[in-house]
Short mmCIF file of C-alpha atoms in Angstrom, two decimals:
data_model
loop_
_atom_site.label_atom_id
_atom_site.label_comp_id
_atom_site.label_asym_id
_atom_site.label_seq_id
_atom_site.Cartn_x
_atom_site.Cartn_y
_atom_site.Cartn_z
CA MET D 1 6.83 -23.41 -39.92
CA SER D 2 5.09 -26.23 -38.25
CA THR D 3 2.18 -26.12 -35.84
CA TYR D 4 2.12 -28.16 -32.85
CA GLY D 5 -0.94 -26.68 -31.11
CA THR D 6 -4.53 -27.91 -31.26
CA THR D 7 -7.79 -26.34 -30.14
CA ARG D 8 -7.71 -27.74 -26.80
CA HIS D 9 -8.43 -24.87 -24.53
CA HIS D 10 -5.25 -25.05 -22.43
CA ALA D 11 -2.85 -25.37 -25.49
CA PRO D 12 -0.73 -22.49 -26.57
CA SER D 13 -2.34 -22.54 -29.69
CA ALA D 14 -2.84 -18.62 -30.11
CA PHE D 15 0.20 -18.88 -32.55
CA SER D 16 2.19 -21.38 -34.34
CA THR D 17 5.57 -22.05 -32.78
CA PRO D 18 8.08 -19.97 -34.33
CA ALA D 19 10.60 -21.65 -36.85
CA SER D 20 13.63 -20.67 -34.45
CA THR D 21 11.65 -22.14 -31.38
CA THR D 22 11.35 -25.47 -33.20
CA LEU D 23 14.88 -25.19 -34.53
CA PHE D 24 16.48 -25.02 -31.00
CA ARG D 25 14.17 -27.63 -29.71
CA ARG D 26 15.22 -29.97 -32.43
CA LEU D 27 18.70 -29.12 -31.90
CA THR D 28 18.53 -30.06 -28.23
CA TRP D 29 16.41 -33.11 -28.86
CA GLU D 30 19.14 -34.27 -31.60
CA GLY D 31 22.04 -33.72 -29.43
CA THR D 32 24.16 -36.81 -28.38
CA VAL D 33 27.10 -37.71 -26.50
CA PRO D 34 29.68 -40.39 -26.62
CA LEU D 35 29.57 -43.13 -23.98
CA GLU D 36 32.30 -45.70 -23.58
CA ILE D 37 30.97 -48.74 -21.56
CA ARG D 38 33.17 -51.07 -19.91
CA VAL D 39 32.27 -53.91 -17.63
CA ASP D 40 34.25 -53.90 -14.49
CA PRO D 41 37.22 -56.15 -15.27
CA LYS D 42 36.88 -57.51 -11.87
CA GLU D 43 33.37 -58.64 -12.44
CA LEU D 44 33.55 -60.14 -15.95
CA PRO D 45 32.32 -63.73 -15.70
CA ALA D 46 34.41 -66.33 -16.66
CA ASN D 47 34.96 -67.17 -20.47
CA SER D 48 34.05 -63.61 -21.38
CA ASP D 49 35.67 -62.39 -24.45
CA ARG D 50 37.80 -60.01 -22.81
CA GLY D 51 38.92 -58.29 -25.86
CA LEU D 52 35.54 -56.90 -26.58
CA GLU D 53 34.07 -55.93 -23.34
CA CYS D 54 34.00 -52.18 -24.31
CA TYR D 55 30.98 -50.75 -26.11
CA TYR D 56 30.50 -47.43 -27.52
CA ILE D 57 27.08 -45.53 -27.78
CA GLN D 58 26.40 -42.14 -29.17
CA ALA D 59 23.53 -41.57 -26.72
CA PRO D 60 20.59 -38.77 -27.00
CA ARG D 61 21.16 -36.17 -24.37
CA VAL D 62 17.49 -36.52 -23.65
CA SER D 63 17.45 -40.21 -22.82
CA TYR D 64 18.08 -42.22 -19.81
CA LEU D 65 20.59 -44.98 -18.87
CA PRO D 66 17.74 -47.66 -18.14
CA LEU D 67 16.67 -47.06 -21.62
CA LEU D 68 20.16 -48.09 -23.00
CA MET D 69 20.08 -51.24 -20.96
CA PRO D 70 18.44 -53.37 -23.59
CA GLU D 71 21.15 -52.42 -26.03
CA ILE D 72 24.04 -52.87 -23.86
CA ARG D 73 22.72 -56.30 -22.67
CA ARG D 74 22.19 -57.60 -26.16
CA PHE D 75 25.74 -56.54 -27.04
CA LEU D 76 27.28 -58.18 -24.08
CA MET D 77 25.24 -61.27 -24.31
CA ASP D 78 25.94 -61.72 -28.06
CA VAL D 79 29.40 -60.63 -27.96
CA VAL D 80 31.11 -61.01 -24.44
CA PHE D 81 29.34 -63.27 -22.13
CA ASP D 82 28.91 -67.03 -22.61
CA GLU D 83 25.67 -68.90 -22.17
CA ALA D 84 26.19 -69.77 -18.47
CA ALA D 85 26.97 -66.18 -17.64
CA ASN D 86 23.71 -65.13 -19.41
CA LYS D 87 21.70 -67.37 -17.37
CA ILE D 88 22.77 -66.03 -14.04
CA LEU D 89 23.14 -62.30 -14.83
CA LYS D 90 20.36 -59.93 -13.46
CA GLU D 91 19.85 -56.86 -15.20
CA GLU D 92 18.23 -55.29 -12.17
CA ASP D 93 21.48 -55.75 -10.20
CA TRP D 94 23.45 -53.72 -12.77
CA TRP D 95 24.78 -50.35 -12.17
CA PHE D 96 27.05 -47.64 -13.76
CA GLU D 97 29.95 -45.51 -12.39
CA SER D 98 32.24 -43.06 -13.78
CA GLU D 99 35.77 -43.48 -13.87
CA GLU D 100 36.32 -41.48 -10.94
CA GLY D 101 34.02 -43.42 -9.02
CA THR D 102 30.70 -41.54 -9.12
CA LEU D 103 27.49 -43.12 -8.84
CA LEU D 104 25.45 -42.45 -11.96
CA LYS D 105 21.92 -41.81 -11.20
CA TRP D 106 18.97 -43.73 -13.12
CA HIS D 107 16.78 -40.60 -13.26
CA TRP D 108 19.20 -37.92 -14.67
CA PRO D 109 19.02 -37.43 -18.25
CA ILE D 110 22.01 -38.69 -20.13
CA GLY D 111 22.99 -35.33 -21.25
CA LEU D 112 22.90 -34.15 -17.55
CA ILE D 113 25.14 -36.93 -16.60
CA TYR D 114 27.63 -35.89 -19.15
CA ASP D 115 27.71 -32.24 -18.50
CA ASN D 116 27.75 -33.12 -14.92
CA HIS D 117 31.05 -35.03 -15.36
CA THR D 118 32.61 -32.25 -17.79
CA ILE D 119 32.08 -29.73 -14.65
CA SER D 120 33.56 -32.18 -12.24
CA SER D 121 36.40 -32.70 -14.26
CA SER D 122 37.01 -28.89 -14.56
CA ILE D 123 37.91 -28.91 -10.85
CA ARG D 124 40.35 -31.85 -10.88
CA PRO D 125 43.99 -30.78 -11.08
CA SER D 126 44.77 -33.78 -13.51
CA SER D 127 42.26 -32.11 -15.96
CA GLN D 128 43.93 -31.63 -19.22
CA ALA D 129 42.40 -28.28 -19.45
CA SER D 130 39.89 -29.97 -21.83
CA THR D 131 37.38 -27.58 -20.71
CA SER D 132 39.02 -24.53 -22.16
CA GLN D 133 36.09 -21.93 -22.36
CA TYR D 134 36.72 -21.29 -26.32
CA SER D 135 36.02 -24.94 -27.22
CA VAL D 136 34.56 -27.34 -24.96
CA GLN D 137 36.25 -30.69 -26.03
CA VAL D 138 33.68 -33.66 -26.31
CA ASN D 139 35.61 -36.66 -25.16
CA PRO D 140 33.75 -40.05 -24.42
CA LEU D 141 32.30 -40.45 -20.93
CA LYS D 142 33.64 -43.56 -19.60
CA LEU D 143 31.33 -45.58 -17.66
CA ILE D 144 31.98 -48.62 -15.62
CA LEU D 145 29.17 -51.14 -15.55
CA HIS D 146 29.03 -53.25 -12.45
CA LEU D 147 26.94 -56.59 -12.63
CA ALA D 148 26.17 -56.81 -8.96
CA SER D 149 25.62 -55.58 -5.60
CA PRO D 150 23.91 -52.14 -6.62
CA PRO D 151 24.26 -49.52 -3.90
CA THR D 152 20.45 -49.22 -3.65
CA GLU D 153 20.22 -46.62 -0.98
CA LYS D 154 22.16 -44.06 -3.05
CA LEU D 155 20.59 -45.17 -6.41
CA LEU D 156 17.25 -44.51 -4.87
CA LEU D 157 15.49 -45.84 -7.90
CA SER D 158 15.61 -49.15 -9.49
CA PRO D 159 16.85 -49.41 -13.01
CA THR D 160 13.51 -50.43 -14.64
CA ALA D 161 12.19 -48.64 -17.51
CA GLU D 162 9.17 -48.26 -15.45
CA ALA D 163 10.74 -46.76 -12.65
CA CYS D 164 12.48 -44.34 -15.03
CA LYS D 165 9.16 -43.37 -16.74
CA GLN D 166 7.58 -42.51 -13.29
CA ALA D 167 10.49 -40.48 -12.49
CA PHE D 168 10.30 -38.83 -15.60
CA MET D 169 6.58 -38.04 -15.35
CA GLY D 170 7.22 -36.69 -11.68
CA GLN D 171 9.80 -34.46 -13.07
CA LEU D 172 7.24 -33.16 -16.09
CA LYS D 173 4.53 -32.62 -13.16
CA GLU D 174 7.04 -30.79 -10.93
CA ALA D 175 8.05 -28.52 -13.96
CA ASP D 176 4.61 -27.64 -14.66
CA PHE D 177 3.83 -26.77 -11.01
CA ILE D 178 6.96 -24.35 -11.14
CA ARG D 179 5.48 -22.63 -14.23
CA TRP D 180 2.06 -22.36 -13.33
CA GLY D 181 1.37 -23.11 -9.80
CA SER D 182 -0.75 -26.18 -10.62
CA THR D 183 -0.35 -29.41 -12.66
CA LYS D 184 -3.65 -29.25 -14.52
CA ARG D 185 -1.89 -29.04 -17.87
CA MET D 186 -0.11 -32.28 -17.33
CA THR D 187 -3.25 -33.91 -15.49
CA GLY D 188 -5.27 -32.73 -18.35
CA LEU D 189 -3.59 -35.10 -20.72
CA ARG D 190 -5.22 -38.27 -21.70
CA LYS D 191 -3.42 -41.41 -20.68
CA ALA D 192 -2.60 -42.14 -24.18
CA GLU D 193 -1.10 -38.82 -24.47
CA GLN D 194 0.73 -39.05 -21.19
CA ASP D 195 2.13 -42.62 -22.24
CA GLY D 196 2.75 -41.07 -25.81
CA ILE D 197 5.28 -38.63 -24.38
CA TRP D 198 7.18 -41.32 -22.67
CA GLU D 199 7.20 -43.24 -25.86
CA GLY D 200 8.62 -40.42 -27.75
CA ILE D 201 11.54 -40.52 -25.37
CA LYS D 202 11.81 -44.35 -25.72
CA GLU D 203 11.65 -44.36 -29.42
CA HIS D 204 13.49 -41.04 -29.64
CA ASN D 205 10.91 -39.66 -31.77
CA PHE D 206 10.86 -35.73 -31.93
CA ASP D 207 7.25 -35.37 -33.46
CA ASP D 208 5.69 -38.14 -30.97
CA TYR D 209 7.31 -36.15 -28.06
CA TRP D 210 6.33 -32.75 -29.10
CA ARG D 211 2.84 -33.83 -30.29
CA VAL D 212 1.96 -34.05 -26.37
CA ALA D 213 4.75 -31.75 -24.90
CA SER D 214 3.41 -28.63 -26.79
CA LYS D 215 0.40 -28.98 -24.64
CA VAL D 216 2.46 -28.44 -21.78
CA VAL D 217 5.59 -26.61 -22.61
CA PRO D 218 5.23 -22.74 -23.29
CA THR D 219 6.22 -21.39 -26.44
CA THR D 220 7.68 -17.93 -27.49
CA ALA D 221 5.60 -15.48 -29.29
CA PRO D 222 6.75 -14.47 -32.80
CA ALA D 223 7.16 -10.67 -31.64
CA ARG D 224 6.82 -9.65 -28.14
CA THR D 225 3.40 -7.87 -27.27
CA ASN D 226 3.54 -4.32 -25.92
CA SER D 227 1.32 -5.34 -22.92
CA PRO D 228 2.69 -4.52 -19.73
CA PRO D 229 4.85 -7.17 -18.15
CA PRO D 230 3.08 -9.24 -15.53
CA PRO D 231 3.21 -7.83 -12.14
CA PRO D 232 6.39 -8.70 -9.98
CA SER D 233 5.95 -12.26 -8.57
CA SER D 234 5.21 -12.09 -4.98
CA ALA D 235 5.65 -14.95 -2.23
CA SER D 236 2.37 -16.31 -3.43
CA MET D 237 2.34 -19.59 -4.92
CA HIS D 238 -1.10 -19.56 -6.33
CA SER D 239 -1.72 -19.41 -9.89
CA ARG D 240 -2.65 -16.35 -11.42
CA PRO D 241 -6.50 -15.82 -12.16
CA PRO D 242 -7.50 -15.98 -15.70
CA SER D 243 -6.97 -12.72 -17.34
CA ALA D 244 -10.07 -10.67 -18.25
CA ASP D 245 -8.23 -8.59 -20.40
CA PRO D 246 -8.34 -9.68 -24.03
CA GLN D 247 -4.99 -8.08 -24.83
CA GLY D 248 -3.44 -10.12 -22.05
CA ALA D 249 -4.78 -13.47 -23.74
CA PRO D 250 -2.37 -13.88 -26.65
CA ASP D 251 0.76 -14.73 -24.50
CA ARG D 252 -1.34 -16.30 -21.53
CA ASP D 253 0.49 -19.75 -22.18
CA GLY D 254 3.67 -18.21 -23.41
CA ALA D 255 7.07 -18.76 -21.81
CA TYR D 256 7.22 -15.04 -20.42
CA SER D 257 3.77 -15.61 -18.54
CA VAL D 258 5.03 -18.39 -16.50
CA ARG D 259 5.44 -17.85 -12.56
CA SER D 260 8.76 -19.44 -12.77
CA VAL D 261 11.09 -21.21 -15.30
CA PRO D 262 11.95 -24.73 -14.14
CA VAL D 263 15.73 -24.27 -13.86
CA ARG D 264 18.52 -26.22 -11.78
CA LEU D 265 21.72 -25.23 -11.34
CA TYR D 266 24.81 -27.84 -10.74
CA LEU D 267 28.13 -27.38 -9.24
CA PRO D 268 31.11 -29.51 -9.51
CA ASP D 269 30.48 -32.29 -7.23
CA GLY D 270 27.22 -30.54 -6.03
CA PRO D 271 25.15 -28.99 -4.55
CA VAL D 272 22.27 -28.60 -6.97
CA MET D 273 20.34 -25.68 -6.49
CA GLN D 274 16.66 -24.97 -7.32
CA ASP D 275 14.71 -21.72 -6.69
CA LEU D 276 12.15 -19.52 -8.16
CA VAL D 277 13.21 -17.98 -11.67
CA PRO D 278 10.69 -15.34 -12.70
CA PRO D 279 10.64 -14.51 -16.46
CA THR D 280 10.89 -10.90 -15.80
CA LEU D 281 12.55 -8.90 -12.97
CA ASP D 282 11.16 -6.37 -10.79
CA ASP D 283 12.11 -3.60 -13.13
CA GLY D 284 10.31 -5.35 -16.04
CA LEU D 285 13.25 -6.45 -17.92
CA PRO D 286 13.65 -10.04 -18.93
CA HIS D 287 15.56 -12.36 -16.47
CA THR D 288 18.97 -13.32 -18.26
CA LEU D 289 21.08 -16.01 -17.51
CA ALA D 290 23.73 -13.52 -16.46
CA HIS D 291 21.57 -12.30 -13.80
CA TYR D 292 20.72 -15.70 -12.62
CA LEU D 293 24.14 -16.57 -12.14
CA SER D 294 25.20 -13.48 -10.39
CA THR D 295 22.19 -13.74 -8.16
CA HIS D 296 22.94 -17.34 -7.35
CA LEU D 297 26.77 -17.48 -7.57
CA PRO D 298 27.84 -14.03 -6.99
CA LEU D 299 31.37 -15.09 -6.14
CA LEU D 300 31.76 -17.04 -9.44
CA PHE D 301 29.84 -14.57 -11.52
CA PRO D 302 30.43 -11.04 -10.17
CA GLN D 303 27.57 -8.72 -11.14
CA PRO D 304 28.33 -5.68 -13.20
CA PRO D 305 29.77 -2.90 -12.35
CA SER D 306 32.36 -5.16 -10.92
CA SER D 307 35.18 -5.60 -13.17
CA ASP D 308 35.96 -8.83 -11.87
CA PRO D 309 36.45 -11.53 -14.56
CA ASN D 310 34.15 -14.51 -14.31
CA LEU D 311 36.00 -17.54 -12.57
CA ALA D 312 33.27 -19.87 -14.02
CA TYR D 313 31.21 -20.74 -17.21
CA ALA D 314 27.86 -22.27 -17.74
CA LEU D 315 26.89 -25.33 -19.95
CA ILE D 316 23.19 -25.50 -20.94
CA GLN D 317 22.72 -28.78 -23.15
CA GLY D 318 26.55 -29.00 -23.50
CA VAL D 319 26.75 -25.60 -24.98
CA LEU D 320 28.33 -22.50 -23.46
CA ALA D 321 25.25 -20.13 -23.15
CA PRO D 322 25.67 -16.53 -23.88
CA PRO D 323 24.92 -14.65 -20.53
CA GLU D 324 22.23 -12.52 -22.41
CA SER D 325 20.11 -15.49 -23.01
CA GLU D 326 16.61 -14.92 -21.29
CA MET D 327 15.69 -17.63 -18.86
CA ALA D 328 12.05 -17.91 -20.34
CA TRP D 329 13.36 -18.34 -23.67
CA LEU D 330 15.78 -21.09 -22.46
CA GLY D 331 12.77 -22.64 -20.63
CA ALA D 332 10.86 -22.88 -23.92
CA CYS D 333 13.39 -23.65 -26.15
CA MET D 334 16.49 -25.52 -24.61
CA ALA D 335 15.14 -27.42 -21.69
CA GLY D 336 15.55 -31.21 -21.32
CA ALA D 337 12.82 -33.50 -22.32
CA ASP D 338 11.50 -33.61 -18.86
CA GLY D 339 11.18 -29.68 -18.78
CA TRP D 340 14.09 -28.63 -16.77
CA VAL D 341 16.76 -26.23 -17.84
CA ASN D 342 19.65 -27.81 -16.35
CA VAL D 343 23.01 -25.11 -15.72
CA CYS D 344 25.99 -26.91 -15.24
CA VAL D 345 28.76 -24.58 -13.75
CA GLY D 346 32.38 -25.41 -14.27
CA ILE D 347 35.50 -23.65 -13.66
CA ALA D 348 37.35 -21.63 -16.32
CA ARG D 349 40.94 -22.36 -16.91
CA MET J 1 13.97 -15.69 -40.01
CA ALA J 2 12.36 -13.20 -37.38
CA GLN J 3 14.65 -12.94 -34.47
CA VAL J 4 12.62 -14.29 -31.52
CA PRO J 5 12.90 -12.06 -28.55
CA GLY J 6 15.31 -13.76 -25.95
CA SER J 7 17.34 -15.83 -28.27
CA PRO J 8 20.95 -15.39 -28.22
CA ASP J 9 22.31 -12.86 -30.54
CA GLU J 10 24.27 -14.28 -33.37
CA THR J 11 27.17 -11.68 -33.65
CA GLY J 12 29.38 -13.87 -35.16
CA LYS J 13 32.60 -12.42 -33.92
CA HIS J 14 34.76 -14.08 -31.32
CA ALA J 15 35.42 -10.88 -29.84
CA SER J 16 31.87 -11.09 -28.04
CA LEU J 17 32.90 -14.23 -26.29
CA PRO J 18 30.55 -14.47 -23.40
CA TRP J 19 33.10 -15.88 -20.74
CA THR J 20 35.97 -13.53 -20.14
CA PRO J 21 39.20 -15.74 -19.36
CA GLY J 22 40.71 -15.58 -15.69
CA ASP J 23 44.30 -15.14 -15.05
CA GLY J 24 45.23 -19.03 -15.60
CA GLY J 25 46.07 -20.90 -12.57
CA GLU J 26 45.27 -18.36 -9.76
CA SER J 27 41.51 -17.60 -10.68
CA ALA J 28 41.02 -21.33 -10.95
CA LEU J 29 42.21 -22.02 -7.50
CA GLU J 30 40.22 -19.02 -6.19
CA ALA J 31 36.98 -20.66 -7.98
CA ILE J 32 37.74 -23.90 -6.56
CA GLN J 33 37.83 -22.10 -2.87
CA VAL J 34 34.70 -20.35 -3.82
CA LEU J 35 32.95 -23.76 -4.48
CA GLU J 36 33.78 -25.11 -1.27
CA THR J 37 31.93 -22.20 0.33
CA TYR J 38 28.83 -22.93 -2.17
CA LYS J 39 29.15 -26.70 -0.74
CA LYS J 40 28.68 -25.91 2.84
CA LYS J 41 25.55 -27.52 3.89
CA ASP J 42 22.95 -25.17 5.05
CA PRO J 43 22.36 -25.88 8.81
CA SER J 44 18.99 -24.08 8.92
CA LYS J 45 15.72 -25.81 9.28
CA VAL J 46 12.48 -25.31 7.62
CA VAL J 47 8.68 -26.21 8.49
CA VAL J 48 7.32 -29.12 6.77
CA ARG J 49 3.82 -29.88 7.20
CA PHE J 50 2.48 -33.43 6.69
CA LYS J 51 -1.03 -33.83 5.62
CA ALA J 52 -2.62 -37.44 5.12
CA VAL J 53 -4.38 -38.39 2.13
CA GLY J 54 -7.13 -40.82 1.97
CA ASN J 55 -6.96 -43.58 4.52
CA ALA J 56 -3.47 -42.61 5.79
CA PRO J 57 -3.56 -42.31 9.57
CA ILE J 58 -3.16 -38.59 10.81
CA MET J 59 -0.12 -38.01 13.08
CA LYS J 60 -0.51 -36.27 16.42
CA THR J 61 2.15 -33.79 15.43
CA ASN J 62 2.04 -32.76 11.58
CA PHE J 63 4.52 -29.79 11.49
CA TYR J 64 8.24 -30.66 11.84
CA LYS J 65 11.08 -28.63 11.54
CA ILE J 66 13.33 -30.25 9.02
CA THR J 67 17.21 -29.53 8.12
CA ALA J 68 16.78 -27.80 4.89
CA ALA J 69 20.00 -29.85 3.39
CA ASN J 70 18.42 -33.08 3.84
CA ARG J 71 17.38 -34.95 0.63
CA PHE J 72 13.74 -35.46 0.38
CA GLN J 73 14.69 -39.42 0.67
CA ALA J 74 15.45 -38.53 4.24
CA VAL J 75 12.09 -37.02 4.75
CA ILE J 76 10.09 -40.17 3.45
CA GLN J 77 12.24 -42.04 5.81
CA PHE J 78 11.63 -39.81 8.76
CA LEU J 79 7.78 -40.20 7.90
CA ARG J 80 7.97 -43.84 7.85
CA LYS J 81 9.54 -43.76 11.19
CA GLU J 82 7.07 -41.43 12.63
CA LEU J 83 4.48 -43.54 11.15
CA GLY J 84 5.85 -46.76 12.50
CA TRP J 85 5.81 -48.29 9.21
CA LYS J 86 8.19 -50.76 7.84
CA ALA J 87 10.34 -50.46 4.90
CA GLY J 88 8.06 -52.45 2.76
CA ASP J 89 4.89 -50.98 3.44
CA PRO J 90 3.55 -48.64 0.73
CA LEU J 91 3.85 -44.93 1.11
CA PHE J 92 3.65 -42.45 -1.26
CA THR J 93 4.59 -38.70 -0.99
CA TYR J 94 3.60 -35.57 -2.73
CA ILE J 95 4.32 -31.98 -2.78
CA ASN J 96 1.08 -29.74 -2.44
CA LEU J 97 -1.10 -32.70 -3.93
CA ALA J 98 0.63 -32.21 -7.14
CA PHE J 99 3.73 -34.44 -7.69
CA SER J 100 6.35 -36.46 -6.31
CA PRO J 101 9.66 -35.14 -6.11
CA ALA J 102 12.90 -37.04 -7.01
CA PRO J 103 14.19 -38.71 -3.86
CA ASP J 104 17.40 -36.65 -4.13
CA ASP J 105 16.02 -33.20 -4.32
CA THR J 106 17.00 -31.16 -1.43
CA VAL J 107 14.27 -30.03 1.21
CA SER J 108 15.88 -26.56 0.76
CA ASN J 109 15.03 -26.69 -3.02
CA LEU J 110 11.70 -27.87 -2.67
CA TYR J 111 10.97 -25.21 0.14
CA LYS J 112 12.33 -22.41 -1.96
CA SER J 113 10.14 -23.52 -5.02
CA PHE J 114 6.95 -24.73 -3.47
CA ALA J 115 6.48 -23.39 0.18
CA THR J 116 3.22 -21.99 1.02
CA GLU J 117 2.58 -19.94 4.06
CA GLY J 118 5.95 -20.49 5.52
CA HIS J 119 5.80 -24.36 5.20
CA LEU J 120 6.12 -26.93 2.73
CA ILE J 121 3.23 -29.24 2.34
CA VAL J 122 4.20 -32.98 1.96
CA ASN J 123 1.22 -35.24 1.40
CA TYR J 124 1.31 -38.85 2.11
CA SER J 125 -0.95 -41.70 1.39
CA THR J 126 -1.04 -45.49 1.21
CA THR J 127 -1.73 -45.91 -2.49
CA ALA J 128 -0.38 -44.00 -5.43
CA ALA J 129 -2.71 -40.97 -6.21
CA TRP J 130 -1.00 -38.38 -8.34
CA GLY J 131 1.85 -40.39 -9.11
#
């Protein structure tokens, strides 16, 4: 069992990270999806080697398209484009589209782009039932790379690694605020640590990332304490005052003490829903995925005692998540590297 | 290995599949119709309070009702217009003096997550502060 905490006062250091938490974090980190990248044939520069313009990457779910650009560019320059093309092409004008014409966003983690495509496919009549609820098939996501005229108003961000880093840090801060009502855990990091967390993403290094992330991301306790659950969350957005009760201290930084878990809900072709997700409900029971889904999408996930079947399924990190999963646990173990649990809902066929 | 509370149970039996299948095509059609209802744009408006930071000018009116379904990008553009600033002028926006949201986050989502006292606070400045 490895320990990631330090003795910094705001680090979750009261207990070492349980092995199963580390396991799921590592599984999430190591998750990859297959991408097939093809330059739009209409835009291939003259003298390109047309036989080879398709590039395959097994990309980490927690990474971002701008971080793949150097590799893609190297391949295209070495193998496909000729010298003249290499001189004129500007990487900052490149952009990606799915086969169906969906614009791909620079600031979405690749895993989210993939799962979002999976659920969007689930509503298309031509879907070859490849999203059977028993086994979600893994097909390469086919991307079309355009080399010019990026639709900047829709892309909203430039494709540079720097813009990507800023967006990523912004998401970490937003997640921090969701959990605790302040960003002091993030702003309390030294600059070197903040840069280090991004380096962990760029280099895809689990240890480098979690060395810093463990100071910010809540962890799960080895055994739940018998202390009473936190009071029902009120409309107040202020952070809870530090507990004077020594018994409450062990879970202070824990996953079940957050004000809300950072979760976003994606429907095929939108919208994206975000709301407060308390770790425990008013009756003291843990907030489960089933409860979350039937609260936000009651027509798709009817609440018991209704015997209507679910019309949909939920993917988290590409996995069909069990409905009894607890939201707090998901926030600690299966969130993306940016701190967010992305729940992608597709139609069951 | 101790079972961590909250982790999915490993029953190992396929009988415990979480998602019960629907009746094939019919339920898929029903689901697609349901999705249309969820896609409907919320016409309601929420109150956004703009607060200047540092040297940024304070506007005469600071409270605005903004359509909840709008993306935050639209709020930035609206603010730019109210301030009379051009597209190239530096404008940095934050929620609750804490973070900059993704431009495609909706006002509705931000309001639900971060509103205080019935309004969503959007700080604006000419320089990057909490970036």
